[in-house]
Structure formats: structure tokens, C-alpha cells
Amino acid sequence: EAKSSGKNQYELYHLEMHQNESRHMILGTYLRKALERNEFYLVYHPIVDANTKEIVSVEALVRWKQKKLGEIAPSEFIPLAEEIGLIIPISEWIIQKACEDLNNFHFNGHSKLKMCINISALHFNQEGFIKSLNDIFVNTNVSTHHIELELTESMVMPNAVETVDKLIKLKKLGIKLSIDDFGTGYSSLSYLNRFPLDTLKIDQSFISGISDYKEDSSIVEAIIMMAHRLHLKVVAEGVENKKQYELLKREKCNFIQGFYITKPLPKHKLLAFLEDWDGELLK
Ligand code: C2E
Ligand code: MG
Ligand code: MG
Ligand code: MG
């Protein structure tokens, strides 16, 4: 294509770089307005107990629908929000909204449902993190026993005393803690028994290959076994088909999450889904 359009590789590279830079700038400009324009919304992704087939929790996933640009993926705008200093108000909006919706799910008869919330590293490391969280739980009157925070390996890795302190404080508040995308962090495993964790979420990249590749299923089996020895529960994320589910169930994986159950759903569709769910799919 380089030849036909009359441009050489060098020019194309610079064109692309320029386009990326302008997208970055444009997104940044729009992102600054997104909260006041009410452009964020949440979808909820169910997590099912592999034994009882019950939906025990939902994970809140943020979405951004920009008027002109359409849907922007969180993997693009979350890092940008961190970079340009917007992550704290956006995170607080997400947590507030997730708590309000959790109250609504409880009110609608799903009184045991828990809410899993992804936490940004920058928010977690901020001085007032625990207070900002707790203020939201108090204001929305949500019980911390219904809350699970999803952290990543890189957040707990700087093995600092303050990190341990923070995690212990969160646990004392009654909040559950899980490690998201487990296995992708290149970190030492030493934090696993030093930190007060409840759950490991095996990254979906390990799940996608388990029905076809022996090596991938060996890794998943080893993670599950290790987690159980450490008294941690295991969630498999990214479960897309029956074969994967059956292998995970056989290996005693505690919880299942993925498109095989459903795609993430907006609040009202989730309520309908919860009403309809009978676990039949997993029998
Ligand atoms: P994550 O927390 O590991 O979330 C899982 C991602 O995988 C979600 O993408 C989900 O839609 C997708 N997924 C779940 N099951 C399947 C499956 O079976 N197949 C496939 N192909 N994909 C599946 P999403 O919503 O685009 O989120 C991407 C990442 O962005 C999240 O990864 C999380 O790190 C971050 N993120 C999303 N929402 C929030 C949020 O509210 N706050 C923060 N701080 N980060 C968020
Ligand atoms: Mg997550
Ligand atoms: Mg994950
Ligand atoms: Mg992931």
C-alpha cells in the first residue's frame, strides 16, 4: 500500500504517529467533559458459583459513549484518565453508581448479590483512597460485606508496608479482595500468602486455550490447586464455551465468568437476566 499511495514507510510511520497523537489529544479533551455530560454508564458481568450454579456476584465494567466518537473501550480511556489526572473523579463516579445499582438489585429481591469493582492503581495508591471508598459505602448505605475489590498484581507488587496496611484496613472493613488478571503480572508469588486476599481471577488468556492446548490446561489446573492450598477461591474469567466450563468444573474452579454465561449487561437487562437464570445452562 505504501507504494500505491506514493508514501514510503517513513512517511506512513509519521502519519500514523501523528494520527495517534491527535486521537490521544481529542480523547483527552472529550474525557474532561465526559462526567458532566453524563457519558459514562456501567454494565454488569455475572459471576456464577460452579457448584450451586447461582449468580453470586456481578462485576461492574465502565463504558464511555462519546457523542461524536461512539463507544470508547475502557482499555483505552482508563489509562488516559490516569495520565491526565481524571481517574479519581471517574473512579468515584463508578463506585458510587455501582453501589446505587447494587441497592437496586437487592431491593429487587437479589439480596445476597455481591458487587465486584475494578480498582485503578492510581486511585488505590492515593492517600485518601480508603476514606473515599468508605464515604461512598456510608452515603449509599451499602454493606461492605457485599463488596469485592479487584486489584492487579502490579498494584500489590511494590510490596511496601503501606500496601499491606491498606489491604489489612480494607479487610477489617469487611471488604473482599481479589487479584484480577492473575498470571499476567510477571511478579513473584510471595505476596500471595503475605497479603489478606480472598480470590484469584485467572486471566482469560489462560482460559481461551484450555480446551485445545494441554499446556494451557496444565497452567490453569496448577493455579487452581495452588490457590486452594492457600485458601483462596478461584474465578475463571473469559469462559466462552461448554468445553471450557466442564474442564474448569472438573478441576474444582469455584466460580465462572464469561460470554458463555452472558455478555456484560446494563442494569435493566441484568435484572431480567437474574430473573430468568435457573442454572440450566450449566447442568
Ligand atoms: P477486566 O477487569 O479483566 O475485565 C474483563 C474484560 O474481559 C472485560 O472487558 C469483559 O467484557 C471481557 N470479557 C469478559 N468475559 C469475556 C469472554 O468470555 N470473552 C471475551 N472475549 N471477553 C470477555 P472490558 O469491559 O472491555 O474491560 C477491559 C478492562 O478495563 C478490564 O479488564 C479492567 O481492567 C478495565 N476496566 C473496565 N471497567 C473498569 C472500571 O470500572 N474501573 C477500572 N479501574 N477499570 C475498568
Ligand atoms: Mg476485573
Ligand atoms: Mg480480569
Ligand atoms: Mg482480564
Short mmCIF file of C-alpha atoms and ligand atoms in Angstrom, two decimals:
data_model
loop_
_atom_site.label_atom_id
_atom_site.label_comp_id
_atom_site.label_asym_id
_atom_site.label_seq_id
_atom_site.Cartn_x
_atom_site.Cartn_y
_atom_site.Cartn_z
CA GLU A 1 0.00 0.00 0.00
CA ALA A 2 2.93 2.25 0.73
CA LYS A 3 3.90 2.31 -2.93
CA SER A 4 0.46 2.69 -4.39
CA SER A 5 -0.34 5.67 -2.22
CA GLY A 6 3.01 7.17 -3.08
CA LYS A 7 4.22 7.24 0.51
CA ASN A 8 7.27 5.50 1.90
CA GLN A 9 7.42 3.61 5.23
CA TYR A 10 8.92 6.58 7.00
CA GLU A 11 6.12 8.90 5.96
CA LEU A 12 3.49 6.30 6.83
CA TYR A 13 5.03 5.83 10.26
CA HIS A 14 4.88 9.53 10.91
CA LEU A 15 1.37 9.81 9.60
CA GLU A 16 0.28 7.05 11.95
CA MET A 17 2.14 8.59 14.88
CA HIS A 18 0.52 11.91 14.13
CA GLN A 19 -2.92 10.30 13.98
CA ASN A 20 -2.32 8.53 17.31
CA GLU A 21 -1.21 11.78 18.88
CA SER A 22 -4.27 13.63 17.69
CA ARG A 23 -6.59 10.83 18.80
CA HIS A 24 -4.93 10.97 22.19
CA MET A 25 -5.45 14.73 22.37
CA ILE A 26 -9.00 14.63 21.11
CA LEU A 27 -9.94 11.84 23.52
CA GLY A 28 -8.34 13.76 26.36
CA THR A 29 -10.37 16.85 25.54
CA TYR A 30 -13.61 14.89 25.39
CA LEU A 31 -12.74 12.91 28.51
CA ARG A 32 -12.51 16.11 30.53
CA LYS A 33 -16.16 16.78 29.68
CA ALA A 34 -17.45 13.22 29.93
CA LEU A 35 -18.52 13.22 33.59
CA GLU A 36 -20.52 16.45 33.41
CA ARG A 37 -22.05 15.31 30.11
CA ASN A 38 -23.14 12.07 31.73
CA GLU A 39 -21.43 9.96 29.09
CA PHE A 40 -20.36 7.09 31.36
CA TYR A 41 -22.51 4.14 32.20
CA LEU A 42 -21.96 0.76 33.81
CA VAL A 43 -22.61 -2.75 32.63
CA TYR A 44 -22.60 -5.78 34.90
CA HIS A 45 -20.98 -9.14 34.24
CA PRO A 46 -22.35 -12.04 36.30
CA ILE A 47 -20.11 -14.46 38.20
CA VAL A 48 -21.57 -17.92 38.78
CA ASP A 49 -20.80 -20.43 41.51
CA ALA A 50 -19.72 -23.54 39.61
CA ASN A 51 -21.23 -25.80 42.29
CA THR A 52 -24.59 -24.24 43.05
CA LYS A 53 -24.94 -22.57 39.59
CA GLU A 54 -26.12 -19.46 41.38
CA ILE A 55 -25.15 -15.97 40.29
CA VAL A 56 -23.28 -14.84 43.36
CA SER A 57 -21.89 -11.54 42.16
CA VAL A 58 -21.61 -9.13 39.27
CA GLU A 59 -18.57 -7.19 38.13
CA ALA A 60 -19.10 -3.54 37.29
CA LEU A 61 -17.50 -2.56 33.97
CA VAL A 62 -17.43 1.05 32.90
CA ARG A 63 -18.46 2.19 29.41
CA TRP A 64 -17.97 5.54 27.71
CA LYS A 65 -20.21 6.58 24.86
CA GLN A 66 -18.89 9.76 23.37
CA LYS A 67 -21.37 11.73 21.27
CA LYS A 68 -19.20 12.05 18.18
CA LEU A 69 -16.76 9.18 18.54
CA GLY A 70 -19.13 6.49 19.79
CA GLU A 71 -18.08 3.78 22.25
CA ILE A 72 -14.51 4.04 23.55
CA ALA A 73 -13.07 0.94 25.25
CA PRO A 74 -12.05 1.17 28.93
CA SER A 75 -8.66 -0.29 28.00
CA GLU A 76 -8.14 2.95 26.05
CA PHE A 77 -9.69 5.62 28.27
CA ILE A 78 -8.80 4.32 31.75
CA PRO A 79 -5.03 4.66 31.14
CA LEU A 80 -5.69 8.05 29.56
CA ALA A 81 -7.75 9.16 32.55
CA GLU A 82 -4.86 8.12 34.80
CA GLU A 83 -2.43 10.05 32.64
CA ILE A 84 -4.36 13.31 32.58
CA GLY A 85 -5.42 13.31 36.20
CA LEU A 86 -9.08 12.38 35.80
CA ILE A 87 -9.09 8.89 37.24
CA ILE A 88 -10.09 9.83 40.79
CA PRO A 89 -13.40 11.56 39.97
CA ILE A 90 -14.18 8.92 37.34
CA SER A 91 -13.41 6.07 39.78
CA GLU A 92 -15.54 7.69 42.46
CA TRP A 93 -18.40 8.05 39.99
CA ILE A 94 -18.07 4.35 39.07
CA ILE A 95 -18.04 3.17 42.68
CA GLN A 96 -20.95 5.43 43.65
CA LYS A 97 -23.03 4.23 40.70
CA ALA A 98 -22.19 0.57 41.30
CA CYS A 99 -23.31 0.92 44.94
CA GLU A 100 -26.57 2.63 43.96
CA ASP A 101 -27.31 -0.11 41.45
CA LEU A 102 -26.39 -2.81 43.98
CA ASN A 103 -29.03 -1.37 46.31
CA ASN A 104 -31.47 -1.61 43.45
CA PHE A 105 -30.57 -5.27 42.77
CA HIS A 106 -31.01 -6.03 46.47
CA PHE A 107 -34.32 -4.18 46.52
CA ASN A 108 -35.48 -6.29 43.58
CA GLY A 109 -35.05 -9.49 45.53
CA HIS A 110 -31.43 -10.41 44.83
CA SER A 111 -30.48 -9.68 48.38
CA LYS A 112 -27.30 -11.76 48.52
CA LEU A 113 -25.75 -10.44 45.32
CA LYS A 114 -22.24 -9.03 45.65
CA MET A 115 -20.60 -6.30 43.63
CA CYS A 116 -17.06 -6.61 42.24
CA ILE A 117 -15.37 -3.32 41.45
CA ASN A 118 -12.18 -2.84 39.42
CA ILE A 119 -9.77 -0.50 41.15
CA SER A 120 -7.30 1.69 39.29
CA ALA A 121 -3.73 1.59 40.58
CA LEU A 122 -3.58 5.36 40.83
CA HIS A 123 -6.74 5.51 42.92
CA PHE A 124 -5.52 2.70 45.17
CA ASN A 125 -2.20 4.42 45.78
CA GLN A 126 -3.78 7.75 46.53
CA GLU A 127 -3.60 9.00 50.11
CA GLY A 128 -7.34 9.25 50.70
CA PHE A 129 -8.32 6.01 48.93
CA ILE A 130 -9.88 4.19 51.87
CA LYS A 131 -11.72 7.26 53.07
CA SER A 132 -13.10 8.00 49.60
CA LEU A 133 -14.34 4.41 49.36
CA ASN A 134 -15.81 4.33 52.81
CA ASP A 135 -17.60 7.65 52.30
CA ILE A 136 -19.39 6.13 49.31
CA PHE A 137 -20.39 2.99 51.24
CA VAL A 138 -21.72 5.12 54.10
CA ASN A 139 -23.57 7.54 51.80
CA THR A 140 -25.20 4.78 49.76
CA ASN A 141 -25.77 2.63 52.84
CA VAL A 142 -24.14 -0.37 51.15
CA SER A 143 -22.79 -3.09 53.41
CA THR A 144 -19.06 -3.66 52.83
CA HIS A 145 -19.75 -7.40 53.06
CA HIS A 146 -21.31 -7.14 49.64
CA ILE A 147 -18.24 -5.54 48.09
CA GLU A 148 -15.22 -7.18 46.47
CA LEU A 149 -12.38 -5.09 45.06
CA GLU A 150 -10.44 -6.31 42.04
CA LEU A 151 -6.79 -5.35 42.28
CA THR A 152 -3.94 -6.30 39.97
CA GLU A 153 -0.61 -7.91 40.71
CA SER A 154 1.26 -4.76 39.82
CA MET A 155 -0.65 -2.85 42.50
CA VAL A 156 0.29 -5.17 45.32
CA MET A 157 3.78 -5.82 43.99
CA PRO A 158 5.60 -2.78 45.31
CA ASN A 159 5.43 -4.97 48.44
CA ALA A 160 5.50 -1.82 50.53
CA VAL A 161 4.46 -1.76 54.16
CA GLU A 162 1.78 0.79 53.25
CA THR A 163 0.28 -1.66 50.75
CA VAL A 164 -0.07 -4.38 53.39
CA ASP A 165 -1.53 -1.85 55.82
CA LYS A 166 -4.04 -0.68 53.27
CA LEU A 167 -5.14 -4.21 52.43
CA ILE A 168 -5.50 -5.11 56.10
CA LYS A 169 -7.63 -1.98 56.66
CA LEU A 170 -9.87 -2.88 53.73
CA LYS A 171 -10.28 -6.41 55.08
CA LYS A 172 -11.16 -5.03 58.51
CA LEU A 173 -13.92 -3.00 56.87
CA GLY A 174 -15.37 -6.32 55.67
CA ILE A 175 -14.40 -5.90 52.03
CA LYS A 176 -13.22 -8.89 49.99
CA LEU A 177 -10.10 -8.62 47.85
CA SER A 178 -9.29 -10.36 44.62
CA ILE A 179 -6.39 -10.34 42.20
CA ASP A 180 -7.57 -9.68 38.66
CA ASP A 181 -5.84 -10.98 35.52
CA PHE A 182 -3.86 -13.41 37.65
CA GLY A 183 -0.86 -14.87 35.87
CA THR A 184 -0.09 -11.94 33.61
CA GLY A 185 1.84 -9.81 36.09
CA TYR A 186 5.35 -11.30 35.87
CA SER A 187 5.54 -10.92 39.60
CA SER A 188 6.88 -13.08 42.36
CA LEU A 189 4.21 -15.14 44.08
CA SER A 190 5.40 -14.20 47.53
CA TYR A 191 2.62 -11.67 48.04
CA LEU A 192 0.01 -14.42 47.88
CA ASN A 193 0.44 -15.58 51.44
CA ARG A 194 1.59 -12.27 52.82
CA PHE A 195 -1.49 -10.30 51.79
CA PRO A 196 -5.03 -10.88 53.07
CA LEU A 197 -6.58 -11.92 49.74
CA ASP A 198 -9.76 -13.87 49.10
CA THR A 199 -9.85 -14.65 45.39
CA LEU A 200 -7.69 -15.13 42.31
CA LYS A 201 -9.21 -14.37 38.93
CA ILE A 202 -7.36 -16.41 36.32
CA ASP A 203 -6.77 -14.23 33.30
CA GLN A 204 -8.84 -15.04 30.25
CA SER A 205 -5.73 -15.58 28.12
CA PHE A 206 -5.19 -18.86 30.01
CA ILE A 207 -8.82 -19.88 29.69
CA SER A 208 -9.15 -19.41 25.93
CA GLY A 209 -6.70 -22.23 25.20
CA ILE A 210 -7.74 -24.82 27.76
CA SER A 211 -9.99 -26.89 25.59
CA ASP A 212 -7.40 -27.12 22.80
CA TYR A 213 -3.97 -26.99 24.41
CA LYS A 214 -2.75 -29.36 27.11
CA GLU A 215 -0.21 -26.79 28.28
CA ASP A 216 -2.85 -24.15 29.00
CA SER A 217 -5.00 -26.56 30.96
CA SER A 218 -1.94 -27.59 32.97
CA ILE A 219 -1.33 -23.98 33.97
CA VAL A 220 -4.96 -23.47 34.93
CA GLU A 221 -5.01 -26.70 36.93
CA ALA A 222 -1.83 -25.66 38.74
CA ILE A 223 -3.21 -22.21 39.57
CA ILE A 224 -6.41 -23.71 40.98
CA MET A 225 -4.51 -26.22 43.08
CA MET A 226 -2.11 -23.60 44.40
CA ALA A 227 -4.93 -21.17 45.18
CA HIS A 228 -6.83 -23.79 47.14
CA ARG A 229 -3.72 -24.72 49.14
CA LEU A 230 -3.51 -21.03 50.07
CA HIS A 231 -7.23 -20.97 50.99
CA LEU A 232 -8.07 -18.69 48.10
CA LYS A 233 -11.11 -19.05 45.86
CA VAL A 234 -10.69 -19.07 42.10
CA VAL A 235 -12.69 -17.31 39.40
CA ALA A 236 -12.09 -18.21 35.76
CA GLU A 237 -12.74 -15.19 33.54
CA GLY A 238 -13.36 -15.31 29.81
CA VAL A 239 -15.21 -18.64 29.78
CA GLU A 240 -16.74 -18.82 26.32
CA ASN A 241 -17.93 -22.39 25.82
CA LYS A 242 -19.15 -25.57 27.45
CA LYS A 243 -15.86 -27.40 26.99
CA GLN A 244 -14.00 -24.75 28.97
CA TYR A 245 -16.68 -24.73 31.65
CA GLU A 246 -16.59 -28.51 32.02
CA LEU A 247 -12.83 -28.62 32.32
CA LEU A 248 -12.91 -25.86 34.95
CA LYS A 249 -15.67 -27.58 36.88
CA ARG A 250 -13.74 -30.86 36.84
CA GLU A 251 -10.70 -29.03 38.20
CA LYS A 252 -12.79 -27.58 41.05
CA CYS A 253 -12.65 -23.98 39.91
CA ASN A 254 -15.04 -22.17 42.27
CA PHE A 255 -16.54 -19.50 40.03
CA ILE A 256 -17.13 -18.94 36.33
CA GLN A 257 -17.44 -15.70 34.39
CA GLY A 258 -17.59 -15.17 30.66
CA PHE A 259 -19.59 -14.84 27.49
CA TYR A 260 -20.72 -18.47 27.88
CA ILE A 261 -22.96 -17.25 30.71
CA THR A 262 -23.75 -13.87 29.17
CA LYS A 263 -22.11 -10.71 27.91
CA PRO A 264 -21.93 -7.84 30.41
CA LEU A 265 -25.42 -6.32 30.72
CA PRO A 266 -26.82 -2.88 31.52
CA LYS A 267 -28.76 -2.65 34.77
CA HIS A 268 -32.26 -3.41 33.49
CA LYS A 269 -31.15 -6.28 31.30
CA LEU A 270 -29.20 -7.68 34.22
CA LEU A 271 -32.34 -7.63 36.36
CA ALA A 272 -34.21 -9.54 33.66
CA PHE A 273 -31.31 -11.96 33.34
CA LEU A 274 -31.26 -12.60 37.09
CA GLU A 275 -35.00 -13.30 36.99
CA ASP A 276 -34.62 -15.80 34.14
CA TRP A 277 -31.46 -17.54 35.31
CA ASP A 278 -32.05 -21.08 36.53
CA GLY A 279 -28.55 -22.52 36.07
CA GLU A 280 -29.90 -24.96 33.45
CA LEU A 281 -27.12 -23.93 31.03
CA LEU A 282 -24.54 -25.42 33.39
CA LYS A 283 -26.31 -28.72 34.06
P1 C2E B 1 -11.05 -6.99 33.44
O1 C2E B 1 -11.44 -6.41 34.76
O2 C2E B 1 -10.13 -8.16 33.45
O3 C2E B 1 -12.43 -7.32 32.73
C1 C2E B 1 -12.62 -8.39 31.84
C2 C2E B 1 -12.77 -7.91 30.43
O4 C2E B 1 -12.93 -9.05 29.59
C3 C2E B 1 -13.99 -7.04 30.17
O5 C2E B 1 -13.65 -6.16 29.09
C4 C2E B 1 -15.03 -8.07 29.72
O6 C2E B 1 -16.05 -7.50 28.92
C5 C2E B 1 -14.18 -9.01 28.93
N1 C2E B 1 -14.72 -10.38 28.95
C6 C2E B 1 -15.38 -10.99 29.94
N2 C2E B 1 -15.73 -12.25 29.58
C7 C2E B 1 -15.26 -12.44 28.34
C8 C2E B 1 -15.29 -13.57 27.42
O7 C2E B 1 -15.83 -14.62 27.69
N3 C2E B 1 -14.69 -13.38 26.22
C9 C2E B 1 -14.08 -12.21 25.87
N4 C2E B 1 -13.51 -12.14 24.67
N5 C2E B 1 -14.03 -11.14 26.71
C10 C2E B 1 -14.61 -11.26 27.93
P2 C2E B 1 -13.83 -4.59 29.22
O8 C2E B 1 -15.13 -4.27 29.85
O9 C2E B 1 -13.50 -4.02 27.89
O10 C2E B 1 -12.72 -4.16 30.26
C11 C2E B 1 -11.36 -4.24 29.99
C12 C2E B 1 -10.56 -3.85 31.19
O11 C2E B 1 -10.74 -2.46 31.50
C13 C2E B 1 -10.97 -4.59 32.46
O12 C2E B 1 -10.39 -5.86 32.49
C14 C2E B 1 -10.45 -3.65 33.52
O13 C2E B 1 -9.07 -3.84 33.72
C15 C2E B 1 -10.68 -2.28 32.90
N6 C2E B 1 -11.95 -1.76 33.42
C16 C2E B 1 -13.22 -2.00 33.00
N7 C2E B 1 -14.12 -1.34 33.76
C17 C2E B 1 -13.41 -0.70 34.72
C18 C2E B 1 -13.77 0.14 35.83
O14 C2E B 1 -14.96 0.37 36.13
N8 C2E B 1 -12.74 0.66 36.57
C19 C2E B 1 -11.42 0.37 36.29
N9 C2E B 1 -10.48 0.90 37.08
N10 C2E B 1 -11.06 -0.43 35.28
C20 C2E B 1 -12.04 -0.96 34.50
MG MG B 2 -11.94 -7.17 36.53
MG MG B 3 -9.94 -9.66 34.72
MG MG B 4 -8.58 -9.63 32.06
#
